[in-house]
Structure formats: structure tokens, C-alpha cells
Amino acid sequence: MALRKFFDHFNEGTFLVFLFEFLFLSVQFQRLFHYYSNARK
């Protein structure tokens, strides 16, 4: 399985950091989106 080999190359810590970065950015973008939509009203 290529995917399994790919994840083996990944450091578990690095993957967790990447995951948290992604979640943090998603929250930030949602906050910006709500802010702009509220400012338009």
C-alpha cells in the first residue's frame, strides 16, 4: 500500500502539527467570513 508507506515516512508529530495548523486556519477563515458578512448588513 503506497498510502501506508507514505504515512510511515511521515513523523507522527509532524502530522499532528499539520492537522492542528489546518484546523486553526479553518477557524480563522470562518471568523473572518462571519466578520465580513456581519459588517455588510
XYZ file of C-alpha atoms in Angstrom:
41
model
C 0.000 0.000 0.000
C 1.526 3.278 -1.132
C -0.537 5.290 1.337
C 0.756 3.202 4.253
C 4.339 3.762 3.121
C 3.662 7.486 2.771
C 2.391 7.713 6.352
C 5.360 5.681 7.594
C 7.660 8.311 6.121
C 5.685 10.942 7.991
C 6.639 11.766 11.551
C 3.591 11.378 13.788
C 4.372 14.685 15.488
C 4.637 16.479 12.167
C 1.291 15.088 11.067
C -0.378 16.282 14.285
C 1.129 19.745 13.903
C -0.113 19.888 10.303
C -3.580 18.801 11.439
C -3.759 21.462 14.161
C -2.489 24.125 11.748
C -5.245 23.180 9.301
C -7.941 23.313 11.990
C -6.653 26.648 13.295
C -6.678 28.166 9.806
C -10.218 26.893 9.202
C -11.428 28.590 12.387
C -9.646 31.809 11.444
C -11.227 31.851 7.975
C -14.693 31.183 9.423
C -14.195 34.057 11.866
C -13.153 36.382 9.040
C -16.104 35.272 6.923
C -18.591 35.940 9.725
C -16.992 39.294 10.443
C -17.294 40.451 6.830
C -20.848 39.176 6.406
C -21.900 40.971 9.608
C -20.176 44.195 8.534
C -22.102 44.175 5.242
C -25.517 44.233 6.924
